[in-house]
Amino acid sequence: MAQQTPPIVLHAARLLQVDTGVVLRPGEILVEGERIRRWEFGGASQGAQVIDLGDVTLLPGLIDAHVHLFLHPGAEDLQTVKESVPWRTLLAEQAAKADLMAGYG
């Protein structure tokens, strides 16, 4: 039987409710496993590990809808000429994974 990890509460100075535009002070996000279960105004769940992020604003629900996975830092104007398509594809896959693991969907 897999051991379940305790829930995590991300605590920050503010949380923007993207759907309403309301800013909660302070704001918290409850994460259970790999899912955001809820966001709220303070009041961490009992038994949860609290991670205090300090003076930041949480933005749950935002999606990075514009990204250039096939461009990476460096001489962007020459990448399409000097780098092979297979190499650029490998780099793009790594960039997509990094974005996903950072919480962008």
PDB file of C-alpha atoms in Angstrom:
ATOM      1  CA  MET A   1       0.000   0.000   0.000  1.00  0.00           C
ATOM      2  CA  ALA A   2       1.419   3.393  -1.029  1.00  0.00           C
ATOM      3  CA  GLN A   3       2.110   5.817   1.766  1.00  0.00           C
ATOM      4  CA  GLN A   4       0.053   8.972   1.440  1.00  0.00           C
ATOM      5  CA  THR A   5       1.846  12.292   1.868  1.00  0.00           C
ATOM      6  CA  PRO A   6       0.300  14.825   4.229  1.00  0.00           C
ATOM      7  CA  PRO A   7      -1.478  17.803   2.655  1.00  0.00           C
ATOM      8  CA  ILE A   8       0.495  20.988   2.059  1.00  0.00           C
ATOM      9  CA  VAL A   9      -0.742  24.525   2.587  1.00  0.00           C
ATOM     10  CA  LEU A  10       0.983  27.286   0.609  1.00  0.00           C
ATOM     11  CA  HIS A  11       0.604  30.462   2.673  1.00  0.00           C
ATOM     12  CA  ALA A  12       1.225  33.863   1.092  1.00  0.00           C
ATOM     13  CA  ALA A  13       0.521  37.520   1.760  1.00  0.00           C
ATOM     14  CA  ARG A  14      -2.103  37.593  -0.996  1.00  0.00           C
ATOM     15  CA  LEU A  15      -4.106  35.325  -3.265  1.00  0.00           C
ATOM     16  CA  LEU A  16      -5.812  36.564  -6.412  1.00  0.00           C
ATOM     17  CA  GLN A  17      -9.122  34.854  -7.141  1.00  0.00           C
ATOM     18  CA  VAL A  18      -8.677  34.898 -10.892  1.00  0.00           C
ATOM     19  CA  ASP A  19     -12.366  34.314 -11.683  1.00  0.00           C
ATOM     20  CA  THR A  20     -13.603  37.255  -9.566  1.00  0.00           C
ATOM     21  CA  GLY A  21     -10.584  39.570  -9.401  1.00  0.00           C
ATOM     22  CA  VAL A  22     -10.819  39.634  -5.587  1.00  0.00           C
ATOM     23  CA  VAL A  23      -7.527  39.688  -3.661  1.00  0.00           C
ATOM     24  CA  LEU A  24      -7.576  37.721  -0.405  1.00  0.00           C
ATOM     25  CA  ARG A  25      -5.164  38.768   2.363  1.00  0.00           C
ATOM     26  CA  PRO A  26      -3.579  36.435   3.425  1.00  0.00           C
ATOM     27  CA  GLY A  27      -4.215  33.687   0.948  1.00  0.00           C
ATOM     28  CA  GLU A  28      -3.662  29.968   1.121  1.00  0.00           C
ATOM     29  CA  ILE A  29      -3.784  27.042  -1.254  1.00  0.00           C
ATOM     30  CA  LEU A  30      -4.396  23.511   0.008  1.00  0.00           C
ATOM     31  CA  VAL A  31      -2.542  20.873  -2.026  1.00  0.00           C
ATOM     32  CA  GLU A  32      -3.358  17.193  -1.537  1.00  0.00           C
ATOM     33  CA  GLY A  33      -1.175  14.826  -3.516  1.00  0.00           C
ATOM     34  CA  GLU A  34      -0.773  16.424  -6.945  1.00  0.00           C
ATOM     35  CA  ARG A  35      -3.995  18.458  -6.844  1.00  0.00           C
ATOM     36  CA  ILE A  36      -5.036  21.869  -5.612  1.00  0.00           C
ATOM     37  CA  ARG A  37      -8.077  21.100  -3.455  1.00  0.00           C
ATOM     38  CA  ARG A  38      -9.090  24.635  -2.525  1.00  0.00           C
ATOM     39  CA  TRP A  39      -7.889  28.163  -1.951  1.00  0.00           C
ATOM     40  CA  GLU A  40      -9.061  30.372   0.817  1.00  0.00           C
ATOM     41  CA  PHE A  41      -8.519  33.273   3.161  1.00  0.00           C
ATOM     42  CA  GLY A  42      -6.215  31.931   5.890  1.00  0.00           C
ATOM     43  CA  GLY A  43      -7.148  29.020   8.162  1.00  0.00           C
ATOM     44  CA  ALA A  44      -4.698  26.231   7.269  1.00  0.00           C
ATOM     45  CA  SER A  45      -6.061  22.697   7.375  1.00  0.00           C
ATOM     46  CA  GLN A  46      -5.137  20.662  10.446  1.00  0.00           C
ATOM     47  CA  GLY A  47      -2.325  18.191   9.951  1.00  0.00           C
ATOM     48  CA  ALA A  48      -1.047  19.980   6.850  1.00  0.00           C
ATOM     49  CA  GLN A  49       2.539  21.051   6.325  1.00  0.00           C
ATOM     50  CA  VAL A  50       2.476  24.852   5.988  1.00  0.00           C
ATOM     51  CA  ILE A  51       4.952  26.483   3.628  1.00  0.00           C
ATOM     52  CA  ASP A  52       5.144  30.240   4.207  1.00  0.00           C
ATOM     53  CA  LEU A  53       5.974  31.946   0.910  1.00  0.00           C
ATOM     54  CA  GLY A  54       6.213  35.402   2.471  1.00  0.00           C
ATOM     55  CA  ASP A  55       5.247  38.595   0.670  1.00  0.00           C
ATOM     56  CA  VAL A  56       4.055  37.084  -2.612  1.00  0.00           C
ATOM     57  CA  THR A  57       0.758  36.823  -4.457  1.00  0.00           C
ATOM     58  CA  LEU A  58      -0.563  33.380  -5.367  1.00  0.00           C
ATOM     59  CA  LEU A  59      -2.308  33.087  -8.741  1.00  0.00           C
ATOM     60  CA  PRO A  60      -4.122  29.719  -8.838  1.00  0.00           C
ATOM     61  CA  GLY A  61      -5.867  28.845 -12.067  1.00  0.00           C
ATOM     62  CA  LEU A  62      -3.774  30.915 -14.462  1.00  0.00           C
ATOM     63  CA  ILE A  63      -2.605  29.160 -17.603  1.00  0.00           C
ATOM     64  CA  ASP A  64       0.495  29.997 -19.604  1.00  0.00           C
ATOM     65  CA  ALA A  65      -1.259  30.072 -22.968  1.00  0.00           C
ATOM     66  CA  HIS A  66       1.590  31.600 -24.966  1.00  0.00           C
ATOM     67  CA  VAL A  67       4.916  29.854 -24.991  1.00  0.00           C
ATOM     68  CA  HIS A  68       7.781  29.278 -27.408  1.00  0.00           C
ATOM     69  CA  LEU A  69       8.999  25.818 -26.458  1.00  0.00           C
ATOM     70  CA  PHE A  70      11.253  25.586 -29.502  1.00  0.00           C
ATOM     71  CA  LEU A  71      13.201  28.734 -28.602  1.00  0.00           C
ATOM     72  CA  HIS A  72      15.644  28.740 -25.731  1.00  0.00           C
ATOM     73  CA  PRO A  73      17.823  31.486 -24.268  1.00  0.00           C
ATOM     74  CA  GLY A  74      20.693  32.384 -26.511  1.00  0.00           C
ATOM     75  CA  ALA A  75      20.985  33.404 -30.144  1.00  0.00           C
ATOM     76  CA  GLU A  76      17.294  32.887 -30.947  1.00  0.00           C
ATOM     77  CA  ASP A  77      17.615  34.247 -34.474  1.00  0.00           C
ATOM     78  CA  LEU A  78      20.154  31.537 -35.375  1.00  0.00           C
ATOM     79  CA  GLN A  79      18.635  28.554 -33.560  1.00  0.00           C
ATOM     80  CA  THR A  80      16.366  27.600 -36.453  1.00  0.00           C
ATOM     81  CA  VAL A  81      19.347  27.673 -38.842  1.00  0.00           C
ATOM     82  CA  LYS A  82      22.153  26.110 -36.775  1.00  0.00           C
ATOM     83  CA  GLU A  83      20.312  23.498 -34.689  1.00  0.00           C
ATOM     84  CA  SER A  84      18.791  20.316 -36.099  1.00  0.00           C
ATOM     85  CA  VAL A  85      15.081  19.610 -35.775  1.00  0.00           C
ATOM     86  CA  PRO A  86      15.705  16.495 -33.602  1.00  0.00           C
ATOM     87  CA  TRP A  87      17.934  18.506 -31.232  1.00  0.00           C
ATOM     88  CA  ARG A  88      15.414  21.355 -31.032  1.00  0.00           C
ATOM     89  CA  THR A  89      12.654  18.812 -30.336  1.00  0.00           C
ATOM     90  CA  LEU A  90      14.628  17.356 -27.414  1.00  0.00           C
ATOM     91  CA  LEU A  91      15.164  20.835 -25.969  1.00  0.00           C
ATOM     92  CA  ALA A  92      11.475  21.691 -26.447  1.00  0.00           C
ATOM     93  CA  GLU A  93      10.426  18.537 -24.585  1.00  0.00           C
ATOM     94  CA  GLN A  94      12.670  19.498 -21.674  1.00  0.00           C
ATOM     95  CA  ALA A  95      11.231  23.026 -21.647  1.00  0.00           C
ATOM     96  CA  ALA A  96       7.658  21.664 -21.658  1.00  0.00           C
ATOM     97  CA  LYS A  97       8.436  19.322 -18.761  1.00  0.00           C
ATOM     98  CA  ALA A  98      10.068  22.133 -16.763  1.00  0.00           C
ATOM     99  CA  ASP A  99       6.994  24.343 -17.293  1.00  0.00           C
ATOM    100  CA  LEU A 100       4.635  21.545 -16.293  1.00  0.00           C
ATOM    101  CA  MET A 101       6.611  20.647 -13.178  1.00  0.00           C
ATOM    102  CA  ALA A 102       6.710  24.323 -12.193  1.00  0.00           C
ATOM    103  CA  GLY A 103       2.919  24.326 -12.129  1.00  0.00           C
ATOM    104  CA  TYR A 104       2.021  25.744 -15.499  1.00  0.00           C
ATOM    105  CA  GLY A 105      -0.637  23.916 -17.428  1.00  0.00           C
TER     106      GLY A 105
END
